[in-house]
mmCIF file of C-alpha atoms in Angstrom:
data_model
loop_
_atom_site.group_PDB
_atom_site.id
_atom_site.type_symbol
_atom_site.label_atom_id
_atom_site.label_comp_id
_atom_site.label_asym_id
_atom_site.label_seq_id
_atom_site.Cartn_x
_atom_site.Cartn_y
_atom_site.Cartn_z
ATOM 1 C CA MET A 674 59.913 105.615 107.448
ATOM 2 C CA THR A 675 61.437 104.027 110.467
ATOM 3 C CA ALA A 676 64.299 101.414 110.298
ATOM 4 C CA ALA A 677 61.807 98.726 111.266
ATOM 5 C CA GLN A 678 59.778 99.601 108.171
ATOM 6 C CA LEU A 679 62.711 99.881 105.715
ATOM 7 C CA PRO A 680 62.560 97.331 102.838
ATOM 8 C CA ARG A 681 65.174 94.611 103.217
ATOM 9 C CA ILE A 682 67.614 92.580 101.164
ATOM 10 C CA VAL A 683 67.773 89.080 102.567
ATOM 11 C CA LEU A 684 71.069 87.467 101.805
ATOM 12 C CA LYS A 685 71.496 83.743 100.745
ATOM 13 C CA PRO A 686 72.760 81.386 103.373
ATOM 14 C CA ARG A 687 76.489 81.610 103.983
ATOM 15 C CA ARG A 688 76.832 84.810 101.986
ATOM 16 C CA ALA A 689 76.703 87.379 104.746
ATOM 17 C CA GLY A 690 80.344 87.047 105.659
ATOM 18 C CA PRO A 691 81.916 89.767 103.568
ATOM 19 C CA PHE A 692 79.238 92.219 104.548
ATOM 20 C CA PHE A 693 79.697 91.667 108.254
ATOM 21 C CA LYS A 694 83.215 92.407 107.501
ATOM 22 C CA ARG A 695 82.113 95.748 106.056
ATOM 23 C CA HIS A 696 82.588 95.143 102.294
ATOM 24 C CA PRO A 697 80.264 97.870 100.787
ATOM 25 C CA TRP A 698 78.979 96.191 97.644
ATOM 26 C CA VAL A 699 76.179 93.687 97.462
ATOM 27 C CA PHE A 700 75.873 92.011 94.145
ATOM 28 C CA ALA A 701 72.794 90.280 92.776
ATOM 29 C CA GLY A 702 74.249 86.846 93.281
ATOM 30 C CA ALA A 703 74.469 87.184 96.971
ATOM 31 C CA ILE A 704 70.723 88.039 97.303
ATOM 32 C CA ASP A 705 68.072 85.534 98.118
ATOM 33 C CA ARG A 706 65.077 87.948 97.983
ATOM 34 C CA VAL A 707 64.016 91.618 98.458
ATOM 35 C CA GLU A 708 61.290 92.271 100.981
ATOM 36 C CA GLY A 709 59.101 95.344 100.462
ATOM 37 C CA ASP A 710 58.875 97.330 97.240
ATOM 38 C CA PRO A 711 62.104 99.533 97.138
ATOM 39 C CA VAL A 712 62.813 101.612 93.951
ATOM 40 C CA ALA A 713 66.158 102.851 92.801
ATOM 41 C CA GLY A 714 67.645 105.211 95.451
ATOM 42 C CA ASP A 715 65.776 103.934 98.416
ATOM 43 C CA VAL A 716 67.461 103.217 101.735
ATOM 44 C CA ILE A 717 67.423 99.522 102.345
ATOM 45 C CA ASP A 718 68.623 97.178 105.178
ATOM 46 C CA VAL A 719 70.675 94.129 104.438
ATOM 47 C CA VAL A 720 69.947 91.101 106.662
ATOM 48 C CA SER A 721 71.298 87.661 106.919
ATOM 49 C CA ASN A 722 69.259 84.726 105.874
ATOM 50 C CA VAL A 723 68.074 84.309 109.486
ATOM 51 C CA GLY A 724 67.109 87.949 109.721
ATOM 52 C CA ASN A 725 70.105 89.356 111.550
ATOM 53 C CA PHE A 726 70.915 93.033 110.835
ATOM 54 C CA VAL A 727 74.104 93.383 108.676
ATOM 55 C CA ALA A 728 74.128 96.979 107.318
ATOM 56 C CA ARG A 729 72.270 99.764 105.751
ATOM 57 C CA GLY A 730 72.603 101.127 102.276
ATOM 58 C CA LEU A 731 71.116 102.408 99.068
ATOM 59 C CA TYR A 732 69.288 100.219 96.610
ATOM 60 C CA ASN A 733 69.520 100.016 92.775
ATOM 61 C CA PRO A 734 67.783 97.210 90.993
ATOM 62 C CA VAL A 735 69.497 98.234 87.666
ATOM 63 C CA SER A 736 73.088 98.043 88.867
ATOM 64 C CA ARG A 737 75.110 94.772 89.251
ATOM 65 C CA ILE A 738 75.759 96.339 92.714
ATOM 66 C CA ARG A 739 72.243 95.948 94.072
ATOM 67 C CA ALA A 740 73.169 97.808 97.262
ATOM 68 C CA ARG A 741 75.942 100.013 98.391
ATOM 69 C CA LEU A 742 76.371 99.946 102.136
ATOM 70 C CA TYR A 743 77.142 102.964 104.178
ATOM 71 C CA THR A 744 76.616 102.091 107.906
ATOM 72 C CA TRP A 745 76.806 98.921 109.992
ATOM 73 C CA ASP A 746 75.155 100.589 112.930
ATOM 74 C CA GLU A 747 71.336 99.798 112.956
ATOM 75 C CA SER A 748 70.667 102.874 114.989
ATOM 76 C CA GLU A 749 72.139 105.295 112.351
ATOM 77 C CA SER A 750 69.914 106.847 109.643
ATOM 78 C CA LEU A 751 71.158 107.790 106.095
ATOM 79 C CA ASP A 752 69.768 111.269 106.492
ATOM 80 C CA ASP A 753 71.090 114.605 105.388
ATOM 81 C CA ASP A 754 73.221 114.887 108.526
ATOM 82 C CA PHE A 755 74.820 111.492 107.758
ATOM 83 C CA TRP A 756 75.947 112.622 104.260
ATOM 84 C CA ARG A 757 77.173 115.985 105.583
ATOM 85 C CA THR A 758 79.260 114.389 108.256
ATOM 86 C CA ARG A 759 80.886 111.951 105.773
ATOM 87 C CA ILE A 760 81.844 114.785 103.483
ATOM 88 C CA GLU A 761 83.284 116.839 106.402
ATOM 89 C CA ARG A 762 85.263 113.906 107.685
ATOM 90 C CA ALA A 763 86.817 113.167 104.248
ATOM 91 C CA ILE A 764 87.769 116.870 103.805
ATOM 92 C CA GLU A 765 89.249 117.035 107.271
ATOM 93 C CA LEU A 766 91.718 114.364 106.388
ATOM 94 C CA ARG A 767 93.009 116.277 103.271
ATOM 95 C CA LEU A 768 93.328 119.441 105.299
ATOM 96 C CA ARG A 769 95.170 117.617 107.976
ATOM 97 C CA MET A 770 97.629 116.071 105.373
ATOM 98 C CA TYR A 771 98.004 119.059 103.107
ATOM 99 C CA GLY A 772 96.618 122.170 104.816
ATOM 100 C CA GLY A 773 98.759 125.275 103.874
ATOM 101 C CA THR A 774 100.661 123.377 101.053
ATOM 102 C CA PRO A 775 100.053 123.567 97.350
ATOM 103 C CA ALA A 776 98.681 119.952 97.498
ATOM 104 C CA GLU A 777 95.684 121.251 99.527
ATOM 105 C CA ARG A 778 94.517 122.927 96.278
ATOM 106 C CA ALA A 779 95.398 120.006 94.012
ATOM 107 C CA CYS A 780 94.213 116.757 95.453
ATOM 108 C CA ARG A 781 91.267 114.260 95.734
ATOM 109 C CA MET A 782 89.037 115.524 98.445
ATOM 110 C CA VAL A 783 86.562 112.480 98.489
ATOM 111 C CA PHE A 784 87.480 109.005 97.383
ATOM 112 C CA SER A 785 84.395 106.856 97.299
ATOM 113 C CA GLU A 786 84.535 103.640 99.266
ATOM 114 C CA ALA A 787 87.614 104.576 101.200
ATOM 115 C CA ASP A 788 85.803 107.605 102.594
ATOM 116 C CA GLY A 789 82.578 105.846 103.249
ATOM 117 C CA LEU A 790 80.935 107.423 100.259
ATOM 118 C CA SER A 791 80.728 104.625 97.773
ATOM 119 C CA GLY A 792 79.770 105.947 94.376
ATOM 120 C CA MET A 793 81.412 109.474 94.279
ATOM 121 C CA THR A 794 84.698 111.256 94.112
ATOM 122 C CA ALA A 795 85.542 114.911 94.315
ATOM 123 C CA ASP A 796 88.842 116.425 93.166
ATOM 124 C CA ARG A 797 89.971 119.939 93.911
ATOM 125 C CA TYR A 798 91.722 122.002 91.338
ATOM 126 C CA GLY A 799 92.426 125.466 92.869
ATOM 127 C CA ASP A 800 89.061 127.161 93.328
ATOM 128 C CA HIS A 801 87.050 124.452 91.567
ATOM 129 C CA LEU A 802 85.792 121.090 92.301
ATOM 130 C CA MET A 803 85.289 118.253 89.885
ATOM 131 C CA ILE A 804 82.672 115.668 90.906
ATOM 132 C CA GLN A 805 82.076 112.123 89.481
ATOM 133 C CA TRP A 806 79.141 109.975 90.388
ATOM 134 C CA THR A 807 79.248 106.198 89.896
ATOM 135 C CA SER A 808 76.119 105.472 91.932
ATOM 136 C CA PHE A 809 72.587 106.413 90.879
ATOM 137 C CA ALA A 810 71.401 106.270 94.403
ATOM 138 C CA LEU A 811 74.103 108.573 95.784
ATOM 139 C CA ALA A 812 73.665 110.943 92.849
ATOM 140 C CA GLN A 813 70.064 111.448 94.116
ATOM 141 C CA ARG A 814 71.643 113.002 97.248
ATOM 142 C CA GLN A 815 73.533 115.513 95.079
ATOM 143 C CA ALA A 816 71.926 118.563 96.597
ATOM 144 C CA VAL A 817 72.963 117.864 100.241
ATOM 145 C CA ILE A 818 76.374 116.613 99.235
ATOM 146 C CA LEU A 819 77.192 119.767 97.055
ATOM 147 C CA GLU A 820 76.003 122.027 99.894
ATOM 148 C CA ALA A 821 78.344 120.242 102.280
ATOM 149 C CA LEU A 822 81.317 120.672 99.833
ATOM 150 C CA LYS A 823 80.468 124.349 99.489
ATOM 151 C CA GLN A 824 80.328 124.857 103.176
ATOM 152 C CA SER A 825 83.642 123.215 103.768
ATOM 153 C CA LEU A 826 85.612 124.477 100.740
ATOM 154 C CA ASN A 827 83.835 127.427 99.257
ATOM 155 C CA PRO A 828 84.655 126.723 95.714
ATOM 156 C CA LYS A 829 84.109 129.204 92.948
ATOM 157 C CA GLY A 830 82.434 126.484 90.953
ATOM 158 C CA ILE A 831 81.592 122.786 90.873
ATOM 159 C CA TRP A 832 81.686 120.792 87.536
ATOM 160 C CA LEU A 833 80.422 117.386 86.844
ATOM 161 C CA ARG A 834 82.463 114.775 84.988
ATOM 162 C CA THR A 835 80.844 111.583 84.008
ATOM 163 C CA GLU A 836 82.191 107.998 84.026
ATOM 164 C CA LYS A 837 82.016 106.214 80.680
ATOM 165 C CA GLY A 838 79.158 103.712 80.505
ATOM 166 C CA ILE A 839 77.589 105.027 83.726
ATOM 167 C CA GLY A 840 74.188 105.056 82.177
ATOM 168 C CA ASP A 841 74.266 101.338 81.353
ATOM 169 C CA MET A 842 75.914 100.437 84.613
ATOM 170 C CA GLU A 843 73.717 102.343 87.014
ATOM 171 C CA GLY A 844 70.780 103.695 85.044
ATOM 172 C CA LEU A 845 72.240 107.282 85.645
ATOM 173 C CA GLU A 846 71.546 109.521 82.799
ATOM 174 C CA ILE A 847 73.811 112.547 83.329
ATOM 175 C CA ARG A 848 75.998 114.767 81.282
ATOM 176 C CA ASP A 849 79.147 116.741 81.998
ATOM 177 C CA GLY A 850 78.488 120.277 82.873
ATOM 178 C CA LEU A 851 78.310 122.985 85.568
ATOM 179 C CA LEU A 852 76.506 122.019 88.715
ATOM 180 C CA ASP A 853 77.170 125.245 90.798
ATOM 181 C CA GLY A 854 78.893 128.551 90.567
ATOM 182 C CA GLU A 855 81.326 129.482 87.683
ATOM 183 C CA PRO A 856 82.808 127.153 85.048
ATOM 184 C CA PRO A 857 86.461 126.254 85.533
ATOM 185 C CA PRO A 858 89.106 128.026 83.470
ATOM 186 C CA ARG A 859 90.539 126.204 80.606
ATOM 187 C CA PRO A 860 93.256 125.344 81.174
ATOM 188 C CA ILE A 861 93.442 125.299 85.041
ATOM 189 C CA VAL A 862 96.929 125.629 86.610
ATOM 190 C CA PHE A 863 98.099 123.923 89.843
ATOM 191 C CA GLU A 864 101.266 122.989 91.531
ATOM 192 C CA GLU A 865 102.656 119.503 92.163
ATOM 193 C CA ASN A 866 105.986 118.769 93.692
ATOM 194 C CA GLY A 867 107.084 122.291 92.996
ATOM 195 C CA LEU A 868 106.254 122.036 89.343
ATOM 196 C CA GLN A 869 103.463 123.870 87.528
ATOM 197 C CA PHE A 870 100.898 121.929 85.469
ATOM 198 C CA ALA A 871 97.955 123.188 83.376
ATOM 199 C CA VAL A 872 95.227 120.700 82.341
ATOM 200 C CA ASP A 873 91.848 120.721 80.800
ATOM 201 C CA VAL A 874 89.468 119.570 83.516
ATOM 202 C CA VAL A 875 86.503 119.730 80.977
ATOM 203 C CA GLU A 876 87.926 117.527 78.249
ATOM 204 C CA GLY A 877 90.715 115.618 79.821
ATOM 205 C CA GLN A 878 90.636 112.026 81.126
ATOM 206 C CA LYS A 879 88.723 111.403 84.366
ATOM 207 C CA THR A 880 88.672 114.720 86.134
ATOM 208 C CA GLY A 881 91.624 116.073 84.163
ATOM 209 C CA TYR A 882 94.638 114.798 85.982
ATOM 210 C CA PHE A 883 95.827 111.932 88.041
ATOM 211 C CA PHE A 884 96.630 113.124 91.559
ATOM 212 C CA ASP A 885 97.014 109.390 92.682
ATOM 213 C CA GLN A 886 100.510 109.276 91.049
ATOM 214 C CA ARG A 887 101.841 112.444 92.778
ATOM 215 C CA GLU A 888 104.339 110.772 95.127
ATOM 216 C CA ASN A 889 105.259 108.140 92.517
ATOM 217 C CA ARG A 890 106.231 110.718 90.005
ATOM 218 C CA LYS A 891 108.634 112.127 92.539
ATOM 219 C CA ALA A 892 109.957 108.728 93.423
ATOM 220 C CA ALA A 893 110.533 107.777 89.866
ATOM 221 C CA ALA A 894 112.376 111.082 89.207
ATOM 222 C CA ASP A 895 114.969 110.033 91.955
ATOM 223 C CA TYR A 896 116.231 107.488 89.382
ATOM 224 C CA ALA A 897 116.389 109.832 86.407
ATOM 225 C CA ARG A 898 119.789 111.613 86.995
ATOM 226 C CA ASN A 899 121.395 112.244 83.648
ATOM 227 C CA ALA A 900 119.274 109.384 82.225
ATOM 228 C CA SER A 901 117.704 108.767 78.857
ATOM 229 C CA VAL A 902 113.933 108.389 79.709
ATOM 230 C CA LEU A 903 111.033 106.914 77.857
ATOM 231 C CA ASP A 904 107.577 107.956 79.204
ATOM 232 C CA MET A 905 104.936 105.795 77.682
ATOM 233 C CA PHE A 906 101.213 106.864 78.018
ATOM 234 C CA CYS A 907 102.570 110.274 79.149
ATOM 235 C CA TYR A 908 99.225 111.986 79.094
ATOM 236 C CA SER A 909 99.797 115.568 80.377
ATOM 237 C CA GLY A 910 103.528 114.827 80.958
ATOM 238 C CA GLY A 911 103.545 114.274 84.726
ATOM 239 C CA PHE A 912 106.236 111.501 84.951
ATOM 240 C CA GLY A 913 108.459 112.875 82.137
ATOM 241 C CA ILE A 914 108.517 116.402 83.219
ATOM 242 C CA ALA A 915 109.385 115.423 86.815
ATOM 243 C CA ALA A 916 112.092 113.107 85.489
ATOM 244 C CA ALA A 917 113.615 116.170 83.642
ATOM 245 C CA ALA A 918 112.915 118.906 86.164
ATOM 246 C CA LEU A 919 113.265 117.108 89.482
ATOM 247 C CA GLY A 920 115.481 114.193 88.531
ATOM 248 C CA GLY A 921 117.897 115.913 86.008
ATOM 249 C CA ALA A 922 117.174 113.496 83.044
ATOM 250 C CA ARG A 923 119.235 114.495 80.092
ATOM 251 C CA GLU A 924 116.497 113.583 77.536
ATOM 252 C CA VAL A 925 112.980 112.389 77.690
ATOM 253 C CA LEU A 926 110.769 110.813 74.933
ATOM 254 C CA CYS A 927 107.033 111.208 75.878
ATOM 255 C CA VAL A 928 104.643 109.022 73.801
ATOM 256 C CA ASP A 929 100.802 109.052 73.871
ATOM 257 C CA SER A 930 98.073 108.087 71.425
ATOM 258 C CA SER A 931 96.279 111.349 72.071
ATOM 259 C CA GLN A 932 97.525 114.455 70.236
ATOM 260 C CA ALA A 933 95.434 116.615 72.565
ATOM 261 C CA ALA A 934 97.295 115.095 75.585
ATOM 262 C CA LEU A 935 100.664 115.658 73.930
ATOM 263 C CA ASP A 936 99.880 119.257 73.216
ATOM 264 C CA ILE A 937 99.112 119.668 77.003
ATOM 265 C CA ALA A 938 102.294 117.883 77.879
ATOM 266 C CA ARG A 939 104.428 120.005 75.539
ATOM 267 C CA ALA A 940 102.958 123.165 77.059
ATOM 268 C CA ASN A 941 103.571 121.812 80.594
ATOM 269 C CA ALA A 942 107.296 121.115 79.629
ATOM 270 C CA GLU A 943 107.617 124.632 78.498
ATOM 271 C CA ARG A 944 105.966 126.042 81.580
ATOM 272 C CA ASN A 945 108.597 124.137 83.637
ATOM 273 C CA GLY A 946 111.597 125.101 81.469
ATOM 274 C CA VAL A 947 112.546 121.559 80.311
ATOM 275 C CA ALA A 948 111.050 121.551 76.792
ATOM 276 C CA ASP A 949 114.573 121.545 75.338
ATOM 277 C CA ARG A 950 115.277 118.118 76.849
ATOM 278 C CA MET A 951 111.845 116.635 75.866
ATOM 279 C CA ARG A 952 110.360 115.262 72.711
ATOM 280 C CA PHE A 953 106.752 114.283 72.115
ATOM 281 C CA GLU A 954 105.457 111.611 69.759
ATOM 282 C CA ASN A 955 101.897 110.556 68.803
ATOM 283 C CA SER A 956 101.914 106.758 68.607
ATOM 284 C CA ASN A 957 100.312 103.442 69.785
ATOM 285 C CA ALA A 958 102.295 102.319 72.645
ATOM 286 C CA TYR A 959 102.871 98.650 71.561
ATOM 287 C CA ARG A 960 103.747 99.725 68.089
ATOM 288 C CA LYS A 961 106.306 102.293 69.293
ATOM 289 C CA LEU A 962 107.899 99.891 71.601
ATOM 290 C CA GLU A 963 108.301 97.374 68.848
ATOM 291 C CA GLU A 964 109.775 100.146 66.585
ATOM 292 C CA LEU A 965 112.267 101.064 69.240
ATOM 293 C CA GLN A 966 113.224 97.397 69.820
ATOM 294 C CA GLN A 967 113.778 96.887 66.133
ATOM 295 C CA ALA A 968 115.939 100.008 65.963
ATOM 296 C CA GLY A 969 118.105 98.801 68.918
ATOM 297 C CA THR A 970 117.334 101.930 70.920
ATOM 298 C CA LYS A 971 118.085 101.782 74.717
ATOM 299 C CA PHE A 972 116.985 103.928 77.526
ATOM 300 C CA ASP A 973 118.134 104.227 81.144
ATOM 301 C CA LEU A 974 114.706 104.574 82.589
ATOM 302 C CA ILE A 975 111.269 103.597 81.061
ATOM 303 C CA ILE A 976 107.975 104.568 82.672
ATOM 304 C CA LEU A 977 104.821 102.526 81.791
ATOM 305 C CA ASP A 978 101.523 104.060 83.130
ATOM 306 C CA PRO A 979 98.793 102.719 80.887
ATOM 307 C CA PRO A 980 95.065 103.521 81.407
ATOM 308 C CA LYS A 981 92.818 100.850 83.143
ATOM 309 C CA MET A 982 92.883 97.614 81.188
ATOM 310 C CA ALA A 983 90.227 95.691 83.193
ATOM 311 C CA ARG A 984 86.822 97.161 83.795
ATOM 312 C CA ASN A 985 85.155 93.851 84.937
ATOM 313 C CA GLN A 986 86.355 90.449 86.151
ATOM 314 C CA GLY A 987 86.004 89.011 82.629
ATOM 315 C CA GLY A 988 88.675 91.308 81.330
ATOM 316 C CA VAL A 989 91.390 90.456 83.947
ATOM 317 C CA GLU A 990 93.115 87.780 81.899
ATOM 318 C CA LYS A 991 93.372 89.989 78.828
ATOM 319 C CA ALA A 992 94.629 92.856 80.966
ATOM 320 C CA ILE A 993 97.387 90.698 82.346
ATOM 321 C CA ARG A 994 98.387 89.607 78.930
ATOM 322 C CA GLY A 995 98.416 93.313 77.870
ATOM 323 C CA TYR A 996 100.662 94.230 80.901
ATOM 324 C CA PHE A 997 102.931 91.279 80.115
ATOM 325 C CA SER A 998 103.382 92.476 76.486
ATOM 326 C CA LEU A 999 104.152 96.043 77.475
ATOM 327 C CA ASN A 1000 106.664 95.091 80.076
ATOM 328 C CA ARG A 1001 108.349 92.392 77.905
ATOM 329 C CA LEU A 1002 108.936 94.896 75.148
ATOM 330 C CA ALA A 1003 110.141 97.532 77.579
ATOM 331 C CA VAL A 1004 112.615 95.232 79.291
ATOM 332 C CA ASP A 1005 114.413 94.756 75.887
ATOM 333 C CA LEU A 1006 114.967 98.459 75.651
ATOM 334 C CA LEU A 1007 116.794 98.677 78.968
ATOM 335 C CA PRO A 1008 120.475 97.845 79.358
ATOM 336 C CA PRO A 1009 121.755 96.017 82.434
ATOM 337 C CA GLY A 1010 121.178 98.239 85.432
ATOM 338 C CA GLY A 1011 118.314 100.144 83.655
ATOM 339 C CA ILE A 1012 115.226 101.060 85.603
ATOM 340 C CA LEU A 1013 111.618 100.078 84.789
ATOM 341 C CA VAL A 1014 108.721 101.974 86.427
ATOM 342 C CA THR A 1015 105.660 99.980 85.728
ATOM 343 C CA CYS A 1016 102.143 100.881 86.820
ATOM 344 C CA SER A 1017 98.589 99.455 86.873
ATOM 345 C CA CYS A 1018 95.487 101.308 87.854
ATOM 346 C CA SER A 1019 93.229 98.230 87.294
ATOM 347 C CA GLY A 1020 91.958 97.376 90.699
ATOM 348 C CA LEU A 1021 90.738 93.997 89.530
ATOM 349 C CA VAL A 1022 94.430 93.079 88.804
ATOM 350 C CA GLY A 1023 95.769 92.261 92.146
ATOM 351 C CA ARG A 1024 99.306 92.879 93.338
ATOM 352 C CA GLY A 1025 100.065 89.200 93.359
ATOM 353 C CA ASP A 1026 98.853 88.982 89.752
ATOM 354 C CA PHE A 1027 101.016 91.943 88.796
ATOM 355 C CA GLU A 1028 104.150 90.589 90.415
ATOM 356 C CA ASP A 1029 103.635 87.219 88.738
ATOM 357 C CA MET A 1030 103.406 89.007 85.460
ATOM 358 C CA LEU A 1031 106.740 90.723 86.202
ATOM 359 C CA ARG A 1032 108.245 87.317 87.193
ATOM 360 C CA GLN A 1033 107.224 85.884 83.819
ATOM 361 C CA VAL A 1034 108.655 88.852 82.032
ATOM 362 C CA GLY A 1035 111.918 88.215 83.728
ATOM 363 C CA LEU A 1036 111.864 84.555 82.986
ATOM 364 C CA GLN A 1037 110.966 84.938 79.266
ATOM 365 C CA SER A 1038 113.357 87.692 78.618
ATOM 366 C CA LYS A 1039 116.150 85.828 80.575
ATOM 367 C CA ARG A 1040 116.810 88.972 82.578
ATOM 368 C CA GLY A 1041 117.017 89.460 86.306
ATOM 369 C CA LEU A 1042 114.521 91.889 87.941
ATOM 370 C CA GLN A 1043 114.958 93.487 91.235
ATOM 371 C CA ILE A 1044 111.970 95.249 92.829
ATOM 372 C CA LEU A 1045 113.318 98.416 94.452
ATOM 373 C CA GLU A 1046 110.008 99.944 95.477
ATOM 374 C CA ALA A 1047 106.476 98.581 95.454
ATOM 375 C CA ARG A 1048 104.260 101.654 95.773
ATOM 376 C CA ILE A 1049 100.478 102.406 95.900
ATOM 377 C CA GLN A 1050 98.390 105.574 95.399
ATOM 378 C CA ALA A 1051 98.932 108.923 97.109
ATOM 379 C CA PRO A 1052 97.333 109.149 100.609
ATOM 380 C CA ASP A 1053 94.607 111.535 99.377
ATOM 381 C CA HIS A 1054 93.387 108.245 97.711
ATOM 382 C CA PRO A 1055 93.249 106.309 101.026
ATOM 383 C CA VAL A 1056 92.661 102.537 101.146
ATOM 384 C CA SER A 1057 89.823 100.902 103.013
ATOM 385 C CA PRO A 1058 90.956 97.609 104.628
ATOM 386 C CA TYR A 1059 87.291 96.428 104.140
ATOM 387 C CA CYS A 1060 87.324 96.924 100.380
ATOM 388 C CA ASP A 1061 90.245 95.410 98.453
ATOM 389 C CA GLU A 1062 89.174 97.294 95.365
ATOM 390 C CA SER A 1063 90.141 100.634 96.909
ATOM 391 C CA LEU A 1064 93.806 99.503 96.823
ATOM 392 C CA TYR A 1065 93.873 99.856 92.995
ATOM 393 C CA LEU A 1066 97.149 101.498 92.065
ATOM 394 C CA LYS A 1067 100.393 99.518 91.704
ATOM 395 C CA CYS A 1068 103.655 101.178 90.858
ATOM 396 C CA TYR A 1069 106.770 98.992 90.922
ATOM 397 C CA ILE A 1070 110.228 100.549 90.443
ATOM 398 C CA CYS A 1071 112.459 97.748 89.181
ATOM 399 C CA ARG A 1072 116.114 97.367 88.285
ATOM 400 C CA VAL A 1073 116.736 95.153 85.263
ATOM 401 C CA VAL A 1074 119.966 93.295 85.224
#
């Protein structure tokens, strides 16, 4: 089918602006009509209400994102060569940044919208790749994308991890499992900032680990010298172990609601020779913070790295209230001069919203807050200036006075 014959999404009047500016998601509310008879996965052109070409993408009538856009060049086809080139370009960036270092074998190789591949991520753990699809239409191109990954990285195996609720969101019925080659070892061991971590990429959260916090874990450790540290939502122990091993913390309490995660964190502490300075507790974060507050316990450094709290726009206000409660409780556990490292991976919660939340925490606690560092995700999770949602991770290192 030629470009002239492609089905078209015709946008409503005055709704084309974001897409001319290269935002990659076309929601149903922006669409006036669909011309032709496209089915899920078809290539489709997006045009303004007067018929001017805007972009070319993939269609999904089931998803709230009716079309994901991939090119703004009318002469460019979304053929196999297009997808291969996008994969190669994404991998070239990581090899340029990390080639010859341990991070080359423990990083995000493809990051969805930021790499022009809206609807997929690929993480590398040693000789294995973990793939996630969040787009039905892009998942239909799995064969050509996997072949491109194999040609560039020659992995021993490629494993599929599925996003919770993807069937309802995209009409994509898939299950975790082996896509190619050998299954990954359990656990799989990799190096980060000179430390050794073992994770279960088959059962763990997301693809098993959170590479996006790599630089932030090291930055937080710089404030941990001889400190008493509380690592909330510790998962596999990344922040707490870095605080002990890299920062020289004298003691670290790691808290998580998952016993399986705590077992992995404890094993990682032993692997890095810091288990004697670390304790691990299975508890609800809010409840534990309240217990510590009632006991009058103080810490020199507190790390808050909760899971995503807002999965849609309707959940943003609730998420901000949750962040406020966590940070308000944490501030009371810090003496004057204590350090708060507070994070949010909810892309729908903007930096301004998060900073306003911190401002309210300071006002209500009658404590002064100084933001020492305002950090984002690691560069293997690049940010697209055309898609605000790709700048999702916020990590603030604050001094409480």
